[in-house]
Amino acid sequence: MWARAGPGWWPGRTLAAWASRSAGLGPPGALPASALGPAAEPRAPDRPFSSADRQEKIDMSRFPVENTRNFSIIAHVDHGKSTLADRFLELTGAIDKTKNNKQVLDKLQVERERGITVKAQTASLFYNCEGKQYLLNLIDTPGHVDFSYEVSRSLSACQGVLLVVDANEGIQAQTVANFFLAFEAQLSVIPVINKIDLKNADPERVEKQIEKVFDIPSDECIKISAKLGTNVESVLQAVIKRIPPPKAHRKNSLRALVFDSTYDQYRGVIANVALFDGVVSKGDKIVSAHTQKTYEVNEVGVLNPNEQPAYKLYAGQVGYLIAGMKDVTEAQIGDTLYLHKQPVEPLPGFKSAKPMVFAGVYPIDQSEYNNLKNAIEKLTLNDSSVTVHRDSSLALGAGWRLGFLGLLHMEVFNQRLEQEYNASVILTTPTVPYKAVLSSAKLIKVTVVSQHSREN
C-alpha cells in the first residue's frame, strides 16, 4: 500500500488554494456576515470576473487552521478537472449556477480558445459541513505534460489531491505521472471517477484499474458526473474528512512564500503568497529575502475566485499581496517575505524547470526591441518555467533564446505574447540541445549549431 500523509502534514515549500461554502449561514452563496468587517452587510455572490464589492473586506481570523484544507485537482488532459472546479464554485456560492459556467478558473484567452488549462489557478471559498465553517483551498492544475511544472509547484502547497479519472478512458499517461508526483510529496490521494454519465462509461473497470495500478482500495473511489453535478458534494465532504489541515504557526514572525505572480500596469506586481508563519496586513513593512528591499503592503486578500480584499492574512492561508513592486524582477517565485526588522530563515524555493525545447524570438522591427523585452519579462513573471537568454542573429538582429517544456508550451507562450501584450514576433524553428564528443575526446553541448564550427 502507498504510505499516506499523517494528520497535520505541511510540505516544505508551499502555496495553496481553496474552495468552500456557507450553506446554512445565510442566503445560498452569500458569505457569512461573521466573516465580513464590523460594518459590512452580507453580499450577493460574485459573478465570474466581476469586480463588484471589491472594497468589502473579509475577516480571515474567523477561520482557524484546523478548519483549513489545501488540495489540488490533478488528472490527465480533458478528464474534467476544470468542470469539477466549476461545480465546486457553484456549490460554495462563489458564482451563480448557470449554463454559462464553463472553465471559470481558466481566465486566459488562450485557455478558452484551446479548451485546455495552461496555468494553475486558485480559488478561496467557504464551505459549511456539520455546522462548521471550512476554508477549502483549491487549485485547478493543467493536465498536459508541457505544463507539468505548474502541477509540481502546486502540489508543494497541498496536503492532498483529487485524482480525477475519466470513466470511459480510464487511467492515462498523465494520470500515472501526476499520481507519483503526489505520492512522492506524501499527499493524501482521493480518487474521483468522473463522467459516469457517458454512454460508454465503465466506472467498475476504472475502479479495478485504480486498485491495481495505484494500490488504492476501490471503496475509496468516488463516482461523479462533474458535468451534471452528480455526487459532487460528496467530494467536498471527503476533502474535509480525508485530507489533514496544514501545519501553521500564527504567533511566530511572518514567513510568506511567493508561489506565483502577475503584473498589473496600474498596481504593479500582484504576488500570490502562502503564509507559513505569522500575520500580514495593510500598512506592514515587509522585506524580500531575495532582494533585501523593503516594501509597504498596500492590500491583502483572497481569490473568491476574483480578488476579495481581507483585513489580514494568517498563517496557513493563501492569498494575494500588493506592495508597490513596480519592477518584475522584484517578485521572484520562491522568494520569502518577512516583516521589517524581524528576519527569519528563508523557506525552500522551487526546483527550476528543465527546458526541453529551445527557440529564438526576435522582434519583427528592431525598433520594438525594448517593448518586446518588457513583454517577455512580464510574461515570464507569470510563467517561470520559461528560460530566457539574450541572442543575436546576422539576419534577424538582437533577440532572445527561450527554453520551453515542449512544443505546445512554446505555441501557448507565443500566443500569449500576441494576445496579452500585442507583440508581433519572429519565432525560429524549435531545436533541442545536443551533446557531441569531438575527436579530441572533449564533450561539448551544442544549442545553436550555427555557432559551432566543425571540428575533427
CSV table of C-alpha atoms in Angstrom, one decimal:
chain,number,residue,atom,x,y,z
A,1,MET,CA,0.0,0.0,0.0
A,2,TRP,CA,1.2,3.5,-0.7
A,3,ALA,CA,2.0,5.4,2.5
A,4,ARG,CA,-0.4,8.2,3.4
A,5,ALA,CA,0.4,11.6,4.8
A,6,GLY,CA,-0.2,11.8,8.5
A,7,PRO,CA,-2.6,14.4,10.1
A,8,GLY,CA,-1.2,17.9,10.1
A,9,TRP,CA,1.5,17.2,7.5
A,10,TRP,CA,2.5,20.5,5.7
A,11,PRO,CA,5.0,20.2,2.9
A,12,GLY,CA,8.2,22.3,3.0
A,13,ARG,CA,7.6,24.6,0.1
A,14,THR,CA,4.1,25.8,-0.2
A,15,LEU,CA,1.4,27.5,-2.0
A,16,ALA,CA,-2.2,26.8,-1.6
A,17,ALA,CA,-5.6,27.4,-3.0
A,18,TRP,CA,-9.1,26.8,-1.7
A,19,ALA,CA,-12.8,26.1,-2.1
A,20,SER,CA,-15.5,26.5,0.4
A,21,ARG,CA,-19.2,27.2,1.3
A,22,SER,CA,-21.6,28.9,3.7
A,23,ALA,CA,-24.7,26.8,3.4
A,24,GLY,CA,-26.9,27.2,6.5
A,25,LEU,CA,-25.4,30.5,7.4
A,26,GLY,CA,-27.5,32.9,5.3
A,27,PRO,CA,-28.8,33.0,1.7
A,28,PRO,CA,-27.3,30.4,-0.6
A,29,GLY,CA,-24.0,31.6,-2.0
A,30,ALA,CA,-23.6,34.5,0.5
A,31,LEU,CA,-20.6,35.0,2.7
A,32,PRO,CA,-21.5,34.6,6.3
A,33,ALA,CA,-21.9,38.0,8.0
A,34,SER,CA,-19.4,37.0,10.6
A,35,ALA,CA,-16.7,36.7,8.0
A,36,LEU,CA,-17.1,40.3,7.0
A,37,GLY,CA,-16.0,43.5,8.7
A,38,PRO,CA,-17.9,45.0,11.6
A,39,ALA,CA,-19.9,47.4,9.4
A,40,ALA,CA,-20.3,45.1,6.5
A,41,GLU,CA,-23.5,43.5,5.3
A,42,PRO,CA,-23.8,40.1,3.7
A,43,ARG,CA,-23.1,40.5,0.0
A,44,ALA,CA,-24.5,38.9,-3.1
A,45,PRO,CA,-22.3,36.2,-4.7
A,46,ASP,CA,-19.6,37.3,-7.0
A,47,ARG,CA,-20.1,36.9,-10.7
A,48,PRO,CA,-17.3,35.4,-12.7
A,49,PHE,CA,-14.6,38.0,-13.4
A,50,SER,CA,-16.6,40.8,-11.8
A,51,SER,CA,-15.0,43.4,-9.5
A,52,ALA,CA,-18.2,44.3,-7.6
A,53,ASP,CA,-17.9,44.9,-3.9
A,54,ARG,CA,-14.1,44.8,-4.0
A,55,GLN,CA,-13.9,47.2,-1.0
A,56,GLU,CA,-15.8,44.8,1.2
A,57,LYS,CA,-13.2,43.0,3.3
A,58,ILE,CA,-13.3,39.6,4.9
A,59,ASP,CA,-12.2,38.9,8.4
A,60,MET,CA,-9.9,35.8,7.9
A,61,SER,CA,-9.2,35.4,11.6
A,62,ARG,CA,-12.5,33.6,11.9
A,63,PHE,CA,-11.1,30.6,10.1
A,64,PRO,CA,-8.8,28.5,12.3
A,65,VAL,CA,-6.1,26.3,10.9
A,66,GLU,CA,-7.8,23.1,11.9
A,67,ASN,CA,-10.7,24.1,9.6
A,68,THR,CA,-8.4,24.6,6.6
A,69,ARG,CA,-7.8,22.1,3.8
A,70,ASN,CA,-5.3,22.6,0.9
A,71,PHE,CA,-5.8,20.4,-2.1
A,72,SER,CA,-5.2,20.3,-5.9
A,73,ILE,CA,-7.2,18.7,-8.7
A,74,ILE,CA,-4.9,16.6,-10.9
A,75,ALA,CA,-5.7,14.4,-13.9
A,76,HIS,CA,-4.9,13.6,-17.5
A,77,VAL,CA,-5.8,16.3,-20.0
A,78,ASP,CA,-9.6,16.5,-20.7
A,79,HIS,CA,-10.6,14.3,-17.8
A,80,GLY,CA,-12.8,17.0,-16.3
A,81,LYS,CA,-10.7,18.9,-13.8
A,82,SER,CA,-11.9,22.4,-14.7
A,83,THR,CA,-15.5,21.3,-14.9
A,84,LEU,CA,-15.3,19.8,-11.4
A,85,ALA,CA,-13.8,23.1,-10.2
A,86,ASP,CA,-16.8,24.9,-11.7
A,87,ARG,CA,-19.2,22.7,-9.7
A,88,PHE,CA,-17.2,23.4,-6.5
A,89,LEU,CA,-17.6,27.2,-7.2
A,90,GLU,CA,-21.3,26.8,-7.7
A,91,LEU,CA,-21.8,24.6,-4.6
A,92,THR,CA,-19.9,27.0,-2.4
A,93,GLY,CA,-21.8,30.0,-3.7
A,94,ALA,CA,-18.8,31.7,-5.2
A,95,ILE,CA,-20.7,32.0,-8.6
A,96,ASP,CA,-24.3,31.7,-9.6
A,97,LYS,CA,-25.4,28.4,-11.0
A,98,THR,CA,-25.9,29.0,-14.8
A,99,LYS,CA,-25.3,27.1,-18.0
A,100,ASN,CA,-22.6,29.6,-18.9
A,101,ASN,CA,-20.2,28.4,-16.1
A,102,LYS,CA,-17.6,26.7,-18.2
A,103,GLN,CA,-13.9,26.8,-17.3
A,104,VAL,CA,-14.5,29.6,-14.9
A,105,LEU,CA,-10.9,29.4,-13.5
A,106,ASP,CA,-9.4,29.3,-17.0
A,107,LYS,CA,-9.2,33.0,-17.3
A,108,LEU,CA,-6.6,33.3,-20.1
A,109,GLN,CA,-7.9,33.9,-23.6
A,110,VAL,CA,-5.6,31.1,-24.9
A,111,GLU,CA,-7.1,28.6,-22.4
A,112,ARG,CA,-10.7,29.4,-23.6
A,113,GLU,CA,-9.7,29.2,-27.2
A,114,ARG,CA,-7.9,25.9,-26.9
A,115,GLY,CA,-10.1,24.4,-24.3
A,116,ILE,CA,-7.2,23.4,-22.0
A,117,THR,CA,-5.8,24.6,-18.8
A,118,VAL,CA,-2.3,26.0,-19.1
A,119,LYS,CA,-2.0,28.0,-15.9
A,120,ALA,CA,-2.7,26.7,-12.4
A,121,GLN,CA,-5.5,28.8,-10.8
A,122,THR,CA,-6.6,29.1,-7.2
A,123,ALA,CA,-9.9,29.8,-5.5
A,124,SER,CA,-10.6,30.7,-1.9
A,125,LEU,CA,-14.1,29.7,-1.0
A,126,PHE,CA,-16.2,28.9,2.1
A,127,TYR,CA,-18.0,25.6,2.9
A,128,ASN,CA,-20.2,24.6,5.8
A,129,CYS,CA,-20.0,20.9,6.9
A,130,GLU,CA,-21.7,19.6,10.0
A,131,GLY,CA,-22.2,23.1,11.4
A,132,LYS,CA,-18.5,24.1,11.0
A,133,GLN,CA,-17.2,26.7,8.5
A,134,TYR,CA,-14.2,25.5,6.4
A,135,LEU,CA,-11.7,27.1,4.1
A,136,LEU,CA,-11.0,24.6,1.3
A,137,ASN,CA,-8.1,25.8,-0.7
A,138,LEU,CA,-8.5,24.6,-4.2
A,139,ILE,CA,-6.0,24.7,-7.1
A,140,ASP,CA,-7.0,23.6,-10.6
A,141,THR,CA,-3.9,22.4,-12.4
A,142,PRO,CA,-3.1,21.7,-16.1
A,143,GLY,CA,-3.3,18.2,-17.5
A,144,HIS,CA,-0.9,18.4,-20.4
A,145,VAL,CA,2.6,17.2,-19.9
A,146,ASP,CA,4.1,20.5,-21.2
A,147,PHE,CA,2.7,22.3,-18.1
A,148,SER,CA,3.7,19.7,-15.6
A,149,TYR,CA,5.9,22.3,-13.8
A,150,GLU,CA,2.6,24.1,-12.8
A,151,VAL,CA,1.4,20.8,-11.3
A,152,SER,CA,4.6,20.0,-9.3
A,153,ARG,CA,4.8,23.6,-7.9
A,154,SER,CA,1.1,23.5,-6.9
A,155,LEU,CA,1.4,20.2,-5.1
A,156,SER,CA,4.2,21.5,-2.9
A,157,ALA,CA,1.5,23.7,-1.2
A,158,CYS,CA,-1.1,21.0,-0.6
A,159,GLN,CA,-1.8,18.2,1.9
A,160,GLY,CA,-4.0,16.2,-0.5
A,161,VAL,CA,-5.2,15.8,-4.1
A,162,LEU,CA,-8.2,14.8,-6.0
A,163,LEU,CA,-7.0,12.3,-8.7
A,164,VAL,CA,-9.7,12.6,-11.4
A,165,VAL,CA,-10.0,9.7,-13.9
A,166,ASP,CA,-12.3,9.5,-16.9
A,167,ALA,CA,-14.9,6.7,-16.5
A,168,ASN,CA,-14.6,5.9,-20.2
A,169,GLU,CA,-10.9,6.3,-21.0
A,170,GLY,CA,-9.6,5.1,-17.6
A,171,ILE,CA,-6.0,5.6,-16.4
A,172,GLN,CA,-3.8,7.5,-18.9
A,173,ALA,CA,-0.2,8.6,-19.0
A,174,GLN,CA,-0.5,11.9,-17.1
A,175,THR,CA,-2.8,10.1,-14.5
A,176,VAL,CA,0.2,8.0,-13.6
A,177,ALA,CA,2.7,10.8,-13.8
A,178,ASN,CA,0.6,13.1,-11.6
A,179,PHE,CA,-0.1,10.4,-9.1
A,180,PHE,CA,3.6,9.8,-8.5
A,181,LEU,CA,4.2,13.5,-8.1
A,182,ALA,CA,1.6,13.4,-5.3
A,183,PHE,CA,2.9,10.2,-3.9
A,184,GLU,CA,6.5,11.5,-3.7
A,185,ALA,CA,5.2,14.6,-1.9
A,186,GLN,CA,3.4,12.3,0.6
A,187,LEU,CA,0.0,13.7,-0.1
A,188,SER,CA,-3.3,12.1,0.6
A,189,VAL,CA,-4.9,10.9,-2.6
A,190,ILE,CA,-8.7,10.8,-3.2
A,191,PRO,CA,-9.6,9.0,-6.4
A,192,VAL,CA,-12.5,10.5,-8.3
A,193,ILE,CA,-14.1,8.7,-11.3
A,194,ASN,CA,-15.7,11.3,-13.5
A,195,LYS,CA,-18.0,11.3,-16.5
A,196,ILE,CA,-20.2,8.4,-15.2
A,197,ASP,CA,-23.0,9.9,-17.3
A,198,LEU,CA,-21.3,8.9,-20.6
A,199,LYS,CA,-22.9,6.1,-22.7
A,200,ASN,CA,-19.7,4.0,-22.7
A,201,ALA,CA,-18.7,4.8,-19.1
A,202,ASP,CA,-17.4,1.8,-17.1
A,203,PRO,CA,-16.6,3.0,-13.6
A,204,GLU,CA,-16.3,-0.5,-12.2
A,205,ARG,CA,-13.5,-1.3,-14.7
A,206,VAL,CA,-11.8,2.0,-13.8
A,207,GLU,CA,-12.1,1.2,-10.1
A,208,LYS,CA,-10.2,-2.1,-10.7
A,209,GLN,CA,-7.6,-0.2,-12.7
A,210,ILE,CA,-7.0,2.3,-9.8
A,211,GLU,CA,-6.7,-0.5,-7.3
A,212,LYS,CA,-4.3,-2.5,-9.5
A,213,VAL,CA,-2.1,0.4,-10.6
A,214,PHE,CA,-2.1,2.7,-7.5
A,215,ASP,CA,-3.0,0.1,-4.8
A,216,ILE,CA,-5.9,2.3,-3.6
A,217,PRO,CA,-8.9,0.3,-2.4
A,218,SER,CA,-11.9,0.5,-4.8
A,219,ASP,CA,-14.2,1.5,-2.0
A,220,GLU,CA,-12.3,4.8,-1.6
A,221,CYS,CA,-13.2,5.9,-5.2
A,222,ILE,CA,-15.9,8.5,-5.6
A,223,LYS,CA,-18.1,8.2,-8.7
A,224,ILE,CA,-19.3,11.5,-10.1
A,225,SER,CA,-20.5,13.4,-13.1
A,226,ALA,CA,-19.0,16.9,-12.9
A,227,LYS,CA,-21.0,17.9,-16.0
A,228,LEU,CA,-24.3,17.1,-14.4
A,229,GLY,CA,-23.2,17.7,-10.8
A,230,THR,CA,-24.0,14.2,-9.7
A,231,ASN,CA,-22.5,13.3,-6.3
A,232,VAL,CA,-20.1,16.3,-6.4
A,233,GLU,CA,-20.9,17.4,-2.9
A,234,SER,CA,-19.6,14.1,-1.5
A,235,VAL,CA,-16.2,15.0,-2.9
A,236,LEU,CA,-16.1,18.2,-0.8
A,237,GLN,CA,-17.1,16.2,2.3
A,238,ALA,CA,-14.3,13.7,1.5
A,239,VAL,CA,-11.8,16.5,1.3
A,240,ILE,CA,-12.7,17.6,4.8
A,241,LYS,CA,-12.6,14.0,6.2
A,242,ARG,CA,-9.6,12.6,4.4
A,243,ILE,CA,-7.2,15.4,3.9
A,244,PRO,CA,-5.4,16.8,7.0
A,245,PRO,CA,-5.1,20.5,7.9
A,246,PRO,CA,-1.8,22.4,7.3
A,247,LYS,CA,0.8,22.9,10.0
A,248,ALA,CA,1.0,26.7,10.6
A,249,HIS,CA,2.2,29.0,13.4
A,250,ARG,CA,0.3,32.3,13.7
A,251,LYS,CA,2.2,33.5,16.8
A,252,ASN,CA,5.6,33.3,15.0
A,253,SER,CA,7.2,36.1,12.9
A,254,LEU,CA,5.8,36.4,9.3
A,255,ARG,CA,7.2,34.0,6.7
A,256,ALA,CA,5.3,34.1,3.4
A,257,LEU,CA,6.2,32.2,0.2
A,258,VAL,CA,5.7,33.8,-3.2
A,259,PHE,CA,4.4,31.0,-5.3
A,260,ASP,CA,3.1,32.9,-8.3
A,261,SER,CA,2.7,36.5,-9.5
A,262,THR,CA,1.2,38.6,-12.2
A,263,TYR,CA,1.8,42.2,-13.4
A,264,ASP,CA,-0.8,44.9,-13.4
A,265,GLN,CA,0.1,48.1,-15.2
A,266,TYR,CA,-1.6,50.2,-12.5
A,267,ARG,CA,-0.8,48.3,-9.3
A,268,GLY,CA,2.5,46.7,-10.2
A,269,VAL,CA,3.3,43.2,-9.2
A,270,ILE,CA,0.5,41.2,-7.6
A,271,ALA,CA,2.1,38.4,-5.6
A,272,ASN,CA,0.3,35.2,-4.7
A,273,VAL,CA,1.6,34.1,-1.3
A,274,ALA,CA,1.2,31.2,1.1
A,275,LEU,CA,1.7,32.1,4.8
A,276,PHE,CA,3.7,29.5,6.9
A,277,ASP,CA,4.0,31.7,10.0
A,278,GLY,CA,2.7,34.9,11.3
A,279,VAL,CA,0.2,37.5,10.1
A,280,VAL,CA,0.3,40.2,7.4
A,281,SER,CA,-2.0,43.2,6.9
A,282,LYS,CA,-2.2,46.5,5.0
A,283,GLY,CA,0.5,49.0,6.2
A,284,ASP,CA,3.0,46.4,7.3
A,285,LYS,CA,6.6,46.9,6.1
A,286,ILE,CA,7.9,43.7,4.6
A,287,VAL,CA,11.3,42.6,3.2
A,288,SER,CA,12.1,40.4,0.3
A,289,ALA,CA,14.7,37.8,1.3
A,290,HIS,CA,15.9,37.7,-2.4
A,291,THR,CA,16.5,41.4,-3.0
A,292,GLN,CA,16.6,42.7,0.6
A,293,LYS,CA,14.3,45.5,-0.5
A,294,THR,CA,11.6,46.9,1.9
A,295,TYR,CA,8.0,47.5,0.8
A,296,GLU,CA,4.8,48.7,2.4
A,297,VAL,CA,1.8,46.4,2.0
A,298,ASN,CA,-1.0,48.2,0.1
A,299,GLU,CA,-3.5,45.4,0.0
A,300,VAL,CA,-4.0,41.8,1.0
A,301,GLY,CA,-6.9,39.5,0.1
A,302,VAL,CA,-8.0,36.1,-1.2
A,303,LEU,CA,-9.3,34.9,-4.5
A,304,ASN,CA,-13.0,34.1,-4.4
A,305,PRO,CA,-12.4,33.3,-7.3
A,306,ASN,CA,-11.9,37.0,-8.0
A,307,GLU,CA,-9.9,39.3,-5.8
A,308,GLN,CA,-11.6,39.9,-2.5
A,309,PRO,CA,-9.7,42.2,0.0
A,310,ALA,CA,-9.2,41.0,3.6
A,311,TYR,CA,-8.2,42.8,6.8
A,312,LYS,CA,-5.3,40.4,7.4
A,313,LEU,CA,-3.9,37.1,6.1
A,314,TYR,CA,-2.9,34.5,8.7
A,315,ALA,CA,-0.5,31.5,8.8
A,316,GLY,CA,-2.0,28.5,6.9
A,317,GLN,CA,-3.9,30.8,4.5
A,318,VAL,CA,-3.2,31.6,0.9
A,319,GLY,CA,-4.0,34.9,-0.9
A,320,TYR,CA,-2.6,37.8,-2.8
A,321,LEU,CA,-0.4,40.7,-1.7
A,322,ILE,CA,0.2,44.1,-3.3
A,323,ALA,CA,3.2,46.0,-2.0
A,324,GLY,CA,4.2,48.6,-4.7
A,325,MET,CA,6.6,46.3,-6.5
A,326,LYS,CA,6.9,48.1,-9.9
A,327,ASP,CA,9.8,46.0,-11.4
A,328,VAL,CA,9.1,42.4,-12.5
A,329,THR,CA,12.5,41.4,-11.1
A,330,GLU,CA,11.3,42.3,-7.6
A,331,ALA,CA,8.8,39.4,-7.2
A,332,GLN,CA,10.8,36.2,-7.7
A,333,ILE,CA,8.8,32.9,-7.5
A,334,GLY,CA,10.1,31.0,-4.5
A,335,ASP,CA,11.1,34.2,-2.6
A,336,THR,CA,10.3,34.6,1.1
A,337,LEU,CA,8.7,37.7,2.5
A,338,TYR,CA,9.1,38.7,6.2
A,339,LEU,CA,8.4,41.7,8.4
A,340,HIS,CA,10.9,44.6,8.6
A,341,LYS,CA,13.5,44.1,11.4
A,342,GLN,CA,12.2,40.6,12.0
A,343,PRO,CA,14.4,38.4,9.8
A,344,VAL,CA,13.6,34.7,9.5
A,345,GLU,CA,15.1,31.6,7.9
A,346,PRO,CA,14.0,31.7,4.2
A,347,LEU,CA,11.7,29.0,3.1
A,348,PRO,CA,13.0,26.5,0.5
A,349,GLY,CA,12.2,27.7,-3.0
A,350,PHE,CA,11.1,25.7,-6.0
A,351,LYS,CA,13.2,23.5,-8.2
A,352,SER,CA,14.0,25.1,-11.5
A,353,ALA,CA,12.2,23.8,-14.6
A,354,LYS,CA,14.3,21.9,-17.1
A,355,PRO,CA,13.6,23.2,-20.7
A,356,MET,CA,13.2,20.5,-23.4
A,357,VAL,CA,12.8,22.7,-26.5
A,358,PHE,CA,14.5,26.0,-27.5
A,359,ALA,CA,13.6,28.6,-30.0
A,360,GLY,CA,14.7,32.1,-30.9
A,361,VAL,CA,12.4,35.0,-30.5
A,362,TYR,CA,13.1,38.3,-32.4
A,363,PRO,CA,11.1,41.5,-32.9
A,364,ILE,CA,9.8,42.0,-36.5
A,365,ASP,CA,11.2,45.5,-36.3
A,366,GLN,CA,14.3,46.1,-34.2
A,367,SER,CA,12.8,49.4,-33.0
A,368,GLU,CA,10.3,47.3,-31.0
A,369,TYR,CA,13.1,45.5,-29.1
A,370,ASN,CA,12.6,47.3,-25.8
A,371,ASN,CA,8.8,46.8,-25.9
A,372,LEU,CA,9.2,43.1,-26.6
A,373,LYS,CA,11.8,42.9,-23.8
A,374,ASN,CA,9.3,44.3,-21.3
A,375,ALA,CA,6.6,42.0,-22.6
A,376,ILE,CA,8.8,38.9,-22.2
A,377,GLU,CA,9.8,40.0,-18.7
A,378,LYS,CA,6.2,40.4,-17.6
A,379,LEU,CA,5.1,37.2,-19.1
A,380,THR,CA,7.9,35.1,-17.6
A,381,LEU,CA,6.9,36.6,-14.3
A,382,ASN,CA,3.7,34.7,-14.7
A,383,ASP,CA,5.3,31.6,-16.4
A,384,SER,CA,8.6,31.0,-14.6
A,385,SER,CA,9.2,27.7,-16.4
A,386,VAL,CA,10.5,29.6,-19.4
A,387,THR,CA,14.2,30.3,-19.5
A,388,VAL,CA,15.5,33.4,-21.2
A,389,HIS,CA,18.9,34.2,-22.7
A,390,ARG,CA,19.9,37.0,-24.9
A,391,ASP,CA,20.7,36.1,-28.5
A,392,SER,CA,21.6,37.7,-31.8
A,393,SER,CA,21.4,36.8,-35.5
A,394,LEU,CA,23.0,38.3,-38.5
A,395,ALA,CA,19.7,38.1,-40.4
A,396,LEU,CA,17.2,38.9,-37.6
A,397,GLY,CA,19.2,41.1,-35.3
A,398,ALA,CA,19.0,41.2,-31.5
A,399,GLY,CA,16.6,38.8,-29.7
A,400,TRP,CA,16.4,36.0,-27.2
A,401,ARG,CA,16.7,32.3,-27.0
A,402,LEU,CA,13.9,30.9,-24.9
A,403,GLY,CA,13.6,27.4,-23.4
A,404,PHE,CA,10.2,25.7,-23.1
A,405,LEU,CA,8.9,22.4,-21.7
A,406,GLY,CA,7.5,21.3,-25.0
A,407,LEU,CA,6.1,22.4,-28.4
A,408,LEU,CA,2.7,23.2,-27.0
A,409,HIS,CA,4.2,25.3,-24.3
A,410,MET,CA,6.1,27.2,-26.9
A,411,GLU,CA,3.0,27.8,-29.0
A,412,VAL,CA,1.0,29.0,-26.0
A,413,PHE,CA,3.7,31.4,-24.9
A,414,ASN,CA,3.9,32.9,-28.3
A,415,GLN,CA,0.1,33.2,-28.4
A,416,ARG,CA,0.1,34.9,-25.0
A,417,LEU,CA,2.7,37.4,-26.2
A,418,GLU,CA,0.4,38.4,-29.1
A,419,GLN,CA,-2.9,38.4,-27.2
A,420,GLU,CA,-1.8,39.9,-23.9
A,421,TYR,CA,0.9,42.3,-25.0
A,422,ASN,CA,0.1,42.9,-28.7
A,423,ALA,CA,3.7,41.8,-29.6
A,424,SER,CA,4.4,40.5,-33.1
A,425,VAL,CA,7.5,38.3,-33.1
A,426,ILE,CA,9.6,36.1,-35.4
A,427,LEU,CA,9.7,32.6,-33.8
A,428,THR,CA,12.5,30.4,-35.2
A,429,THR,CA,12.3,26.7,-35.8
A,430,PRO,CA,12.4,24.9,-32.4
A,431,THR,CA,15.5,22.8,-31.6
A,432,VAL,CA,16.8,20.6,-28.8
A,433,PRO,CA,20.3,20.8,-27.3
A,434,TYR,CA,22.9,18.1,-28.4
A,435,LYS,CA,26.0,16.7,-26.7
A,436,ALA,CA,28.8,15.9,-29.0
A,437,VAL,CA,32.1,14.1,-28.4
A,438,LEU,CA,34.9,15.6,-30.5
A,439,SER,CA,37.8,13.6,-31.9
A,440,SER,CA,39.9,15.0,-29.1
A,441,ALA,CA,37.5,13.3,-26.7
A,442,LYS,CA,36.2,16.7,-25.5
A,443,LEU,CA,32.5,16.7,-24.7
A,444,ILE,CA,30.6,19.8,-25.8
A,445,LYS,CA,27.0,20.9,-25.6
A,446,VAL,CA,25.5,22.4,-28.8
A,447,THR,CA,22.4,24.5,-28.5
A,448,VAL,CA,22.9,26.6,-31.7
A,449,VAL,CA,24.5,24.6,-34.4
A,450,SER,CA,25.5,27.7,-36.4
A,451,GLN,CA,27.6,29.0,-33.6
A,452,HIS,CA,29.9,25.9,-33.6
A,453,SER,CA,32.4,25.3,-36.3
A,454,ARG,CA,33.0,21.8,-37.5
A,455,GLU,CA,35.9,20.2,-35.5
A,456,ASN,CA,37.6,16.9,-36.4
